[in-house]
Coordinates of C-alpha atoms in Angstrom, one line a residue:
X1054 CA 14.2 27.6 0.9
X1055 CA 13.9 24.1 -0.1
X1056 CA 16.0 22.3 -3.2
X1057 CA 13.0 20.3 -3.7
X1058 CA 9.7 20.4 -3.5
X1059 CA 7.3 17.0 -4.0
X1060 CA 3.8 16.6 -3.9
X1061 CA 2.9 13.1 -3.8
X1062 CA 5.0 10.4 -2.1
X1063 CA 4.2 7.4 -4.6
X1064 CA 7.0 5.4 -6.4
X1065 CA 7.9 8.8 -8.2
X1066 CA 7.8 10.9 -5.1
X1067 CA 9.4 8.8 -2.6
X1068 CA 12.5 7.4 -5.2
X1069 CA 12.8 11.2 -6.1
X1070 CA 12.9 12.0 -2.1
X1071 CA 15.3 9.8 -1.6
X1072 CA 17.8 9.7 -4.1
X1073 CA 17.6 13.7 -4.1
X1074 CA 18.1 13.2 -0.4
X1075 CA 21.3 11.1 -0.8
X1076 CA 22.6 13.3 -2.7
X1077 CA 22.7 16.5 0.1
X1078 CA 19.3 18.3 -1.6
X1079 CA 17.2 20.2 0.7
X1080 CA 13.7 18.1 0.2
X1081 CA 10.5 18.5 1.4
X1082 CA 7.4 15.8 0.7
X1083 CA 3.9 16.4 0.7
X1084 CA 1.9 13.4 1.0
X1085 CA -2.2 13.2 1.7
X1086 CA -2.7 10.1 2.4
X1087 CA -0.1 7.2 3.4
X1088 CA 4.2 7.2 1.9
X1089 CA 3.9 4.7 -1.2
X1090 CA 1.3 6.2 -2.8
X1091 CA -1.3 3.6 -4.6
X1092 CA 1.3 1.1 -5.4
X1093 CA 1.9 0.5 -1.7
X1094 CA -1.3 1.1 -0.4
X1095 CA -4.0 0.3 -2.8
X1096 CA -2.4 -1.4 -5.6
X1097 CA 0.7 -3.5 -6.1
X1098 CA 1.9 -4.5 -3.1
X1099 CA -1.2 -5.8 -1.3
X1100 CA -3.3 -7.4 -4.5
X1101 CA 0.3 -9.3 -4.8
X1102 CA 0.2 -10.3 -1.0
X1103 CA -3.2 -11.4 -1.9
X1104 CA -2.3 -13.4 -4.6
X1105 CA 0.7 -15.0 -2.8
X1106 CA -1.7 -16.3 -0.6
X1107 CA -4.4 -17.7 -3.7
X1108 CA -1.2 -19.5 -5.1
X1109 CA -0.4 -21.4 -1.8
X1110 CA -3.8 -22.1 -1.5
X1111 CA -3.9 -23.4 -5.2
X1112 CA -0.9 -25.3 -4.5
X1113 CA -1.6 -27.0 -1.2
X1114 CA -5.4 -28.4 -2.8
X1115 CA -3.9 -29.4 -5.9
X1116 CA -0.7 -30.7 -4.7
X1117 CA -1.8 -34.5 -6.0
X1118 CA -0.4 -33.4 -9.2
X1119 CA 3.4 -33.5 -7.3
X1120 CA 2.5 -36.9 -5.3
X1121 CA 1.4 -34.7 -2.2
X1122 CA -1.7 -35.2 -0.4
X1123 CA -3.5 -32.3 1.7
X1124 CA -7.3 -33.5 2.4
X1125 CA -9.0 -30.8 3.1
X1126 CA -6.9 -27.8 3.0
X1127 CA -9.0 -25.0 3.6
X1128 CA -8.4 -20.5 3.8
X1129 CA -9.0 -17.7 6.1
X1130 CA -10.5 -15.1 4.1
X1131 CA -10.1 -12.8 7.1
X1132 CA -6.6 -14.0 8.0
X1133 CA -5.2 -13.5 4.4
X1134 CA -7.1 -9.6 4.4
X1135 CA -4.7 -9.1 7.4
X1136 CA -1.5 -10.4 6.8
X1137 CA -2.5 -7.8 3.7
X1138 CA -2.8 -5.0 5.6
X1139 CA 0.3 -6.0 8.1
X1140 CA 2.5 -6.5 5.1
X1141 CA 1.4 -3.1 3.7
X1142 CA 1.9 -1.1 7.1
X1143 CA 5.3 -2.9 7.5
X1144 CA 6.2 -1.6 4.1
X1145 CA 4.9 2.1 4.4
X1146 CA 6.7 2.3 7.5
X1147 CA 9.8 1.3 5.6
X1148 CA 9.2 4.1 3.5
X1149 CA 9.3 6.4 6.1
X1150 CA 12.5 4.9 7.5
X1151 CA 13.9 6.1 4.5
X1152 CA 13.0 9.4 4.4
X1153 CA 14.3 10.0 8.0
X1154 CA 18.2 8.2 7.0
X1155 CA 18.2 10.7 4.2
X1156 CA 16.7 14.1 5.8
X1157 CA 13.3 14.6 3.9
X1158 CA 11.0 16.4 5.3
X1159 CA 7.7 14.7 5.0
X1160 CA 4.3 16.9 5.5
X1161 CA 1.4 15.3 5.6
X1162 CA -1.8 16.9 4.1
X1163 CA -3.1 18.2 0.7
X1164 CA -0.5 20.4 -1.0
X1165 CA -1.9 23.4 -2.7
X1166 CA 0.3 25.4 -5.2
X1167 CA 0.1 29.3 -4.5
X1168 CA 2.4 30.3 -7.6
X1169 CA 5.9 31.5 -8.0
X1170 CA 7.6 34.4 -6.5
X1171 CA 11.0 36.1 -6.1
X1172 CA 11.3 33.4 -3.0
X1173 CA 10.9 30.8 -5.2
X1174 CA 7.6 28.6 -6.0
X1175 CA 5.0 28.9 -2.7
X1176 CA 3.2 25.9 -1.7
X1177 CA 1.0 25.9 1.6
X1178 CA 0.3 22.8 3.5
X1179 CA -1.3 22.1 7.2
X1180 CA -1.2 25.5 8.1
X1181 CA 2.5 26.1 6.7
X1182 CA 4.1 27.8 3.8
X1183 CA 7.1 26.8 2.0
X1184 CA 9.4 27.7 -0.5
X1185 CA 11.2 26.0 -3.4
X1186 CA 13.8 26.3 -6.1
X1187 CA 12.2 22.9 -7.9
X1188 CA 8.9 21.3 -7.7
X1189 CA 8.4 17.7 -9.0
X1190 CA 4.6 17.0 -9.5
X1191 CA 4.1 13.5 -8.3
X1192 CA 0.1 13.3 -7.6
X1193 CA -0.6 10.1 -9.6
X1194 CA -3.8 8.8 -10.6
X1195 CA -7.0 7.4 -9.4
X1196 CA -9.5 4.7 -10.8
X1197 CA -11.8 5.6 -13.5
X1198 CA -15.6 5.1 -13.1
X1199 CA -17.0 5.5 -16.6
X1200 CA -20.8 7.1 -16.9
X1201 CA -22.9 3.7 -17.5
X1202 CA -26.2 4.6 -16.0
X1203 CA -27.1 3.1 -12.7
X1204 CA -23.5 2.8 -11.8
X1205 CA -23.0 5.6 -8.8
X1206 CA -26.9 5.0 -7.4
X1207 CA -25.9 0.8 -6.9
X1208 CA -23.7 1.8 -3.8
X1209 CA -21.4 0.2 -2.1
X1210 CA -21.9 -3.3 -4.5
X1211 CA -20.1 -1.3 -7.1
X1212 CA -16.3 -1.1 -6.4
X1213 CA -13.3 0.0 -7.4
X1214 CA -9.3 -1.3 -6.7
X1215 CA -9.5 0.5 -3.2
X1216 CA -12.7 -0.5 -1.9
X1217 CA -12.3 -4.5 -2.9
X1218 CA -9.1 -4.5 -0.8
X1219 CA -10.8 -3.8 2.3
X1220 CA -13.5 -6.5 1.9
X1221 CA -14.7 -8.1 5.4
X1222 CA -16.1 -11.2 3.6
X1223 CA -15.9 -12.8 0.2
X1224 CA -18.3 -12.3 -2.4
X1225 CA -19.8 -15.3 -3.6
X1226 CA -19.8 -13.6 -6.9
X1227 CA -17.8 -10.8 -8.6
X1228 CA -18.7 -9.3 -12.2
X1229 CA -15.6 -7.2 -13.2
X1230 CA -15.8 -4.7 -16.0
X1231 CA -13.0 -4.7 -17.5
X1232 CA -10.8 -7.4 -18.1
X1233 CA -7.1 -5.5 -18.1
X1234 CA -4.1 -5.8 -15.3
X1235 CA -5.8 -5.0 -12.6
X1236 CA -9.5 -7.0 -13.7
X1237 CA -7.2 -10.5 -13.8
X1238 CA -5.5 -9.9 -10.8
X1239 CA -8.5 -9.7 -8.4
X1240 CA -10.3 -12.2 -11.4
X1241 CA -7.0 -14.5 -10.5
X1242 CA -7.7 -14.1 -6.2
X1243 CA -10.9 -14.7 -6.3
X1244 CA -11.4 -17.4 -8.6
X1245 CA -8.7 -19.7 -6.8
X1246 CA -11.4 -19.2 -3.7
X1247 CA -14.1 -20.5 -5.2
X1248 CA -16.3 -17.0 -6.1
X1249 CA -17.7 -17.0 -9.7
X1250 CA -16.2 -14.7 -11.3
X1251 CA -17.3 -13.0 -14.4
X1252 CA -15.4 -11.0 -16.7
X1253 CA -16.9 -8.3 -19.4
X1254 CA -14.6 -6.8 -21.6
X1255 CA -15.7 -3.9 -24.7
X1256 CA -12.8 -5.5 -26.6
X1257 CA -11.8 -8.5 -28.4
X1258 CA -9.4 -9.9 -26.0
X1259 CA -8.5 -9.3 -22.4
X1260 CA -5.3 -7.7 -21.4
X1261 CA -5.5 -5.2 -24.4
X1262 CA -1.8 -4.2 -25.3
X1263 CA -0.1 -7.1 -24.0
X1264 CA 0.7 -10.0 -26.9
X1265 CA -2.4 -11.2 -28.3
X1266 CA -1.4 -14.9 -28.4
X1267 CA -0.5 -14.9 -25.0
X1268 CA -3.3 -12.9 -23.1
X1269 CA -5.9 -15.7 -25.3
X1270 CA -3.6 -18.5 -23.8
X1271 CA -4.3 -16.7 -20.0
X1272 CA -7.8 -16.4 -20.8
X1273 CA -8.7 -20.3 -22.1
X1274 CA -6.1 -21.2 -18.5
X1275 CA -8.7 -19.0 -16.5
X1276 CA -11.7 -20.5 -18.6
X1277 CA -10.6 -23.9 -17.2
X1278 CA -10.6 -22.8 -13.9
X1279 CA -14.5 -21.5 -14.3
X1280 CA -14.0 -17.7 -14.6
X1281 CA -17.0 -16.0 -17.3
X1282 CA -15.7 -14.2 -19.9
X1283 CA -18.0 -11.7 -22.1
X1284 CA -15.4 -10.4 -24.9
X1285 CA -16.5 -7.6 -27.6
X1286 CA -19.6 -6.4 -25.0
X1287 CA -20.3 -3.1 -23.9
X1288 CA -22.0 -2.7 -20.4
X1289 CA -24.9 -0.2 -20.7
X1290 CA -26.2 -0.2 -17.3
X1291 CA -25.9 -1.2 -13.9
X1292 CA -28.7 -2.0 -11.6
X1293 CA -28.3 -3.3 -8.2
X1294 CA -26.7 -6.4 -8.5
X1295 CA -26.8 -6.8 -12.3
X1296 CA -25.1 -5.5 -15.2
X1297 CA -26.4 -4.9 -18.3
X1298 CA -24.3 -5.7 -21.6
X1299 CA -24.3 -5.8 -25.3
X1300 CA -23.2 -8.9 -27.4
X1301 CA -21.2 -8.4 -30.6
X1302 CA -24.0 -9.5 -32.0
X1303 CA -26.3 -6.4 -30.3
X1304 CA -28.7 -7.9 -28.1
X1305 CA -28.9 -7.2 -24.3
X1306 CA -27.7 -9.7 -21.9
X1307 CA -27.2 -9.1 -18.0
X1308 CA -25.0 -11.3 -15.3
X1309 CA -25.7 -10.7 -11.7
X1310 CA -23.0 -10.7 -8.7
X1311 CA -22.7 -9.8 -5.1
X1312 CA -20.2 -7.3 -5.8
X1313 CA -19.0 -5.9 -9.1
X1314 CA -15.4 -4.3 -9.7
X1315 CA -15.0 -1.5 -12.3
X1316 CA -11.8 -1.7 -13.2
X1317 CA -11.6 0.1 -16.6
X1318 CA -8.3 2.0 -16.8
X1319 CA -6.7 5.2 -14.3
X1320 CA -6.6 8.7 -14.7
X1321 CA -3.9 11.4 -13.6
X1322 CA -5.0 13.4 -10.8
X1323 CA -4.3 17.5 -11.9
X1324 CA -7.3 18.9 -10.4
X1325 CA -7.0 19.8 -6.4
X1326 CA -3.7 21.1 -5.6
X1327 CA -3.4 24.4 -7.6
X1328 CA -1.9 23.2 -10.9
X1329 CA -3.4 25.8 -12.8
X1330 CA -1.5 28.5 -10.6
X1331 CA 1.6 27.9 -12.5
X1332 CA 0.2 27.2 -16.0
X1333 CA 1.7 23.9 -16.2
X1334 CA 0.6 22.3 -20.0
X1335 CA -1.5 19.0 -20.0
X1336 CA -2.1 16.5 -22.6
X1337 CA -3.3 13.3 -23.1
X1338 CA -5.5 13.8 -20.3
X1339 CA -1.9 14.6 -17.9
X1340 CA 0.7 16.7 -17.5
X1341 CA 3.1 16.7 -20.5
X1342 CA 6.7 16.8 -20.4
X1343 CA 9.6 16.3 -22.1
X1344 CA 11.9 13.0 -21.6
X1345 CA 13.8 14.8 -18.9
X1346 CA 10.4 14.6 -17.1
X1347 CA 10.3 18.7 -17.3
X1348 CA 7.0 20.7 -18.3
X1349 CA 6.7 23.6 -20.3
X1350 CA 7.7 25.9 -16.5
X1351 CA 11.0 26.0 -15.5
X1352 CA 12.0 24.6 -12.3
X1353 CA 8.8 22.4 -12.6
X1354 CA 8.7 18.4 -13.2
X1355 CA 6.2 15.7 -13.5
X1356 CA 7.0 12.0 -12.7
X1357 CA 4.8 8.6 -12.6
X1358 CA 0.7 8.6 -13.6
X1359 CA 0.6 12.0 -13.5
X1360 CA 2.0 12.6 -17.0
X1361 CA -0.9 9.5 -18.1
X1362 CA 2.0 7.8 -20.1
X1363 CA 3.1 5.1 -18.6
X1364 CA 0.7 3.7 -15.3
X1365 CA 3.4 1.7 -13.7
X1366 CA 5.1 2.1 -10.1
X1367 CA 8.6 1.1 -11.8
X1368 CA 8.4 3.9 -14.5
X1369 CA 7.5 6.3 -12.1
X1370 CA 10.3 5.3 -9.7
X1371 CA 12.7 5.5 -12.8
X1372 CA 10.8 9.0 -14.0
X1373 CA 12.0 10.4 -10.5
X1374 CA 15.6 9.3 -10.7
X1375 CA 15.8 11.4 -13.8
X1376 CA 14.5 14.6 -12.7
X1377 CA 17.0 14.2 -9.9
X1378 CA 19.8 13.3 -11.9
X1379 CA 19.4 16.4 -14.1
X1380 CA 19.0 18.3 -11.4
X1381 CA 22.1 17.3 -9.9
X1382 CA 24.5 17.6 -12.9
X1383 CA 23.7 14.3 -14.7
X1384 CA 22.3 14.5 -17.7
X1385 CA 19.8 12.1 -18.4
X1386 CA 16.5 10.8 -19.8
X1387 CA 13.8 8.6 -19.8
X1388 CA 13.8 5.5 -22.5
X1389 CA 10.4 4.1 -22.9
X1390 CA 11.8 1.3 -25.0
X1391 CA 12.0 -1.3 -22.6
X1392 CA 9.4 -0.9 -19.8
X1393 CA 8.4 -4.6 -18.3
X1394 CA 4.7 -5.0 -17.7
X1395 CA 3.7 -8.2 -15.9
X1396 CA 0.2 -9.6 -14.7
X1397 CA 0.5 -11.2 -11.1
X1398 CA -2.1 -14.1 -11.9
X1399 CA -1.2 -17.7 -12.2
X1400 CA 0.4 -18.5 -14.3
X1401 CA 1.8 -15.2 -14.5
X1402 CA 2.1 -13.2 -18.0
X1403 CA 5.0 -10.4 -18.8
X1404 CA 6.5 -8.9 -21.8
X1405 CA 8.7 -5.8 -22.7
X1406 CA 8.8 -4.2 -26.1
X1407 CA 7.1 -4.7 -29.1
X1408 CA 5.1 -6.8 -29.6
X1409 CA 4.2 -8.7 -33.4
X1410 CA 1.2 -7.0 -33.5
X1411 CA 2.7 -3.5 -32.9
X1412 CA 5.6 -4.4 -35.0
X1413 CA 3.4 -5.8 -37.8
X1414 CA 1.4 -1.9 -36.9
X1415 CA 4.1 -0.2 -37.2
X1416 CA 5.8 -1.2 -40.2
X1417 CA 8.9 -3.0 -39.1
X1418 CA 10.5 -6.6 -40.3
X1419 CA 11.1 -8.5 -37.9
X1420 CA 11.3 -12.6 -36.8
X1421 CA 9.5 -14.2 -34.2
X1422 CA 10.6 -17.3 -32.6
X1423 CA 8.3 -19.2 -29.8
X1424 CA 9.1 -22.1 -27.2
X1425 CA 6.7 -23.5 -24.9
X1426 CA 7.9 -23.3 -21.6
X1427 CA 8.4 -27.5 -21.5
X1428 CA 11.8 -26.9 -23.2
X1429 CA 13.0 -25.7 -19.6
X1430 CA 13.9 -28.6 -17.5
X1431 CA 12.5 -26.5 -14.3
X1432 CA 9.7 -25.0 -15.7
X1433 CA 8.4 -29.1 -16.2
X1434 CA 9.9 -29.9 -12.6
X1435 CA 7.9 -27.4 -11.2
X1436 CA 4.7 -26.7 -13.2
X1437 CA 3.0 -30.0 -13.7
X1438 CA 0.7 -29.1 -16.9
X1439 CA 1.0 -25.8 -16.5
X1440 CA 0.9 -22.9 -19.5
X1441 CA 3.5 -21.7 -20.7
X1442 CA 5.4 -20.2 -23.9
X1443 CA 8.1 -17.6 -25.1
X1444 CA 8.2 -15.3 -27.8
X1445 CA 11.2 -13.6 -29.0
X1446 CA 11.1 -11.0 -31.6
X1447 CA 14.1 -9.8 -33.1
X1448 CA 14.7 -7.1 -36.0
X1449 CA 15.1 -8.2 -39.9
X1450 CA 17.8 -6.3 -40.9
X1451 CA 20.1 -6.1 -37.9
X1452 CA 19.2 -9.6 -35.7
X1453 CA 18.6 -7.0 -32.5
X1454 CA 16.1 -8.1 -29.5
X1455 CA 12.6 -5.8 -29.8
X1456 CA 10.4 -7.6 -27.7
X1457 CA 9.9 -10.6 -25.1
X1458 CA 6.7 -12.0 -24.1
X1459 CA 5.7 -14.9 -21.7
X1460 CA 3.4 -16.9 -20.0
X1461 CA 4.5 -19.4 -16.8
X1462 CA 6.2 -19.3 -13.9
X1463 CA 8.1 -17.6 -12.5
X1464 CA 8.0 -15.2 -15.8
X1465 CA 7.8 -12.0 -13.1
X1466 CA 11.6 -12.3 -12.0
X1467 CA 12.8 -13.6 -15.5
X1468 CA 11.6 -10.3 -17.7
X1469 CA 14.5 -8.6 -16.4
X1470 CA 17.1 -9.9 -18.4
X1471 CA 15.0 -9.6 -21.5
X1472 CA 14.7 -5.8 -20.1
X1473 CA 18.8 -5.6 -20.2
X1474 CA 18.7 -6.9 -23.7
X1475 CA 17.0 -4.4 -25.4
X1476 CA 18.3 -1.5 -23.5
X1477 CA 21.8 -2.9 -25.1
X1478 CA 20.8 -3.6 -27.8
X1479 CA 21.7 -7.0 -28.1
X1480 CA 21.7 -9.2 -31.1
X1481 CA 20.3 -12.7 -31.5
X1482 CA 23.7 -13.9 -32.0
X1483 CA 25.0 -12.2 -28.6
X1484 CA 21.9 -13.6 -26.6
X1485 CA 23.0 -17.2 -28.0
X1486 CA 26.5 -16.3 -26.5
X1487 CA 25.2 -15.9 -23.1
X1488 CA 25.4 -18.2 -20.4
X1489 CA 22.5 -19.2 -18.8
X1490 CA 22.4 -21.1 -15.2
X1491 CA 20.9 -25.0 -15.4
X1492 CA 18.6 -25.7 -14.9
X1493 CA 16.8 -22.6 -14.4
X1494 CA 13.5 -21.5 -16.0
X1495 CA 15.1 -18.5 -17.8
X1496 CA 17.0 -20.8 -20.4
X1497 CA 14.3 -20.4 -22.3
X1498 CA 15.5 -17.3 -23.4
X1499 CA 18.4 -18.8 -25.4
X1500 CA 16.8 -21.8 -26.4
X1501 CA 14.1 -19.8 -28.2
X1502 CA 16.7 -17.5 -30.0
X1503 CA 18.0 -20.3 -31.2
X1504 CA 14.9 -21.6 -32.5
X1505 CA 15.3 -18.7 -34.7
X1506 CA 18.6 -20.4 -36.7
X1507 CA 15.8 -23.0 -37.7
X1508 CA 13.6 -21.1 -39.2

């Protein structure tokens, strides 16, 4: 009899393994494909090798701008597709490291759910049955391809996330429908080398969610650099090479490209392992559960895309710490409140909390201060004319932090402080009492909450 059952060894699974593990649980992990799950494999961890690569590239033919001189720097398409892939094994076998130190069992194969018993809840697996006292559901998601006509008969032109990563050759052109996270990111690659890249998005701004003042100040950076964009357009059809589209205005328009990328949102994967065996309750097109991460069956947890909440590998890592936790005498529960997202293109974009716009949405009074980035020493050392601005939005009636939004380098490893902030709840006034390091990047922080005195 096993403490701990998993299916799924993604952010959620694996985190869950382990810490379970660590803490003298009896686990067992069922994985089908590789340890680390989409993030590892398919998604963050090898589009952001990818785009390490873009940004040396970027940096070593434009280095004039720093007073250094690189005639004719040219790339290995197929060298930077395999430093990839050996940065991805290295990492998966990591994983797996990990799972050995702290005695989880790892099965590999597709998990099916036979029901619960007096033994506990049955799942079979490569030939094998086994029992558990607690199953955490940790099956993830898997790219949407919407119904546009045309779109399954075009092939192996049409792709999605996992089939672009395991290109042999650049495309001289890419169409990408959908201009979200995941649409920049490759739009980001492949732009810095050299395809043309077109993005169509249904709505009026790409990166839908994020601030809207930011993701336009991405977009006219990326415009510069030659990428397409078709905002407000629907694509109706897809035809071969070409994609068919409606204006805002409604007439028809098409754009060809070698390949085209349909990156148009995830969905949680509940069909194929025996869900329905235990009568688990789904909503919002996933499995529901409560902030402890339990569903509506004893004994039974969800954690990461499966729940279709919140798509990102560090909520789903946190999602399995609290399943374990509770199941190990801590009581404790997920706070959506201050969950980082952050676009991997350059310059980089991230933000946590609200937003004006969903402040403004949601009735609250709040302030919103903005710096550009140029009133950070660093950030004009090392960005020579490069975007970049912070927003800081901070409650009306109480001065507390509710939201952080930026665009510039090196905004990915600075979003964690503003993270800390709102989790404590800290007020403008204690933010302006903090000190930050000079000359970093991340003064910016304080020197836009105290733009707010001004105001």
């Amino acid at each position: 009899m096993k403490d701990l059952a998993i299916i799924g060894g993604g952010p959620a699974g694996y985190v869950a393994a382990e810490r379970a593990g660590a803490k003298g649980l009896n686990v067992v992990l069922f994985e089908k494909r590789e340890l680390g799950g989409v993030c590892l494999n398919e998604g963050c961890i090898p589009t952001k090798t990818l785009l390490y690569s873009a940004k040396i590239y970027d940096y070593a033919a434009h280095g004039d701008k720093y007073g250094i001189s690189a005639p004719d720097v040219t790339f290995d398409f197929g060298r930077i597709v395999a430093r990839k892939n050996k940065v991805v094994k290295k990492l998966v076998a990591g994983v797996g490291a990990k799972m050995k130190a702290h005695g989880v069992q790892v099965v590999k194969g597709q998990a099916q759910i036979e029901g619960r018993s007096a033994d506990g809840i049955a799942i079979a697996c490569s030939g094998e049955r086994f029992h558990a006292r607690n199953l955490l559901l940790c099956t993830g998601s898997e790219a949407f391809v919407p119904p546009i006509p045309g779109i399954r008969e075009a092939g192996n032109i049409v792709l999605t996330n996992r089939e672009i990563l395991d290109l042999k050759a650049q495309p001289q052109s890419l169409v990408i429908i959908g201009g979200g996270v995941i649409g920049m990111e490759f739009a980001s690659f492949y732009d810095s080398l050299g395809t043309q890249v077109t993005v169509i998005e249904m709505l009026p701004e790409i990166l839908g969610g994020l601030d809207g003042e930011i993701s336009a100040m991405l977009r006219d950076v990326y415009i510069k650099k030659g990428i397409r964009f078709q905002l407000s357009c629907k694509v109706t059809e897809v035809k071969n090479n070409e994609v068919a589209y409606l204006t805002p205005e409604g007439a028809t328009a098409s754009v060809t490209g070698e390949k085209i990328l349909v990156s148009v949102g995830r969905r949680a994967v509940t069909e194929g392992f025996g869900l329905e065996n235990l009568g688990v309750e789904r909503t919002r097109g996933g499995v529901k559960t409560d902030l402890r991460m339990r569903t509506n069956i004893p004994n039974v947890y969800a954690a990461g895309d499966v729940t279709g909440f919140s798509m990102l590998a560090h909520t789903a890592s946190r999602e399995g710490e609290v399943v374990v936790n509770n199941l190990t005498g801590r009581t404790d529960r997920m706070r959506y409140n201050a969950i980082p997202g952050v676009v991997y293109t350059n310059p980089e974009v991230a933000g946590v909390g609200l937003t004006e716009e969903a402040a403004k949405k949601e009735g609250i009074a709040c302030r919103t201060a903005k710096l550009p980035m140029a009133y950070a020493g660093r950030f004009v050392a090392e960005n020579e004319g490069g975007a970049g601005l912070c927003k800081v939005i901070v409650g009306e009636r109480y001065g507390e932090v509710l939201g952080v939004h930026l665009i510039g380098n090196p905004c990915s490893e600075m979003i964690y402080g503003a993270c800390m902030a709102i989790e404590q709840e800290m007020t403008l006034r204690e933010m302006q009492e903090i000190v930050f390091p000079h000359p970093t990047v991340s003064e910016i922080f304080r020197e836009t909450v105290f733009a707010l005195d001004a105001q």
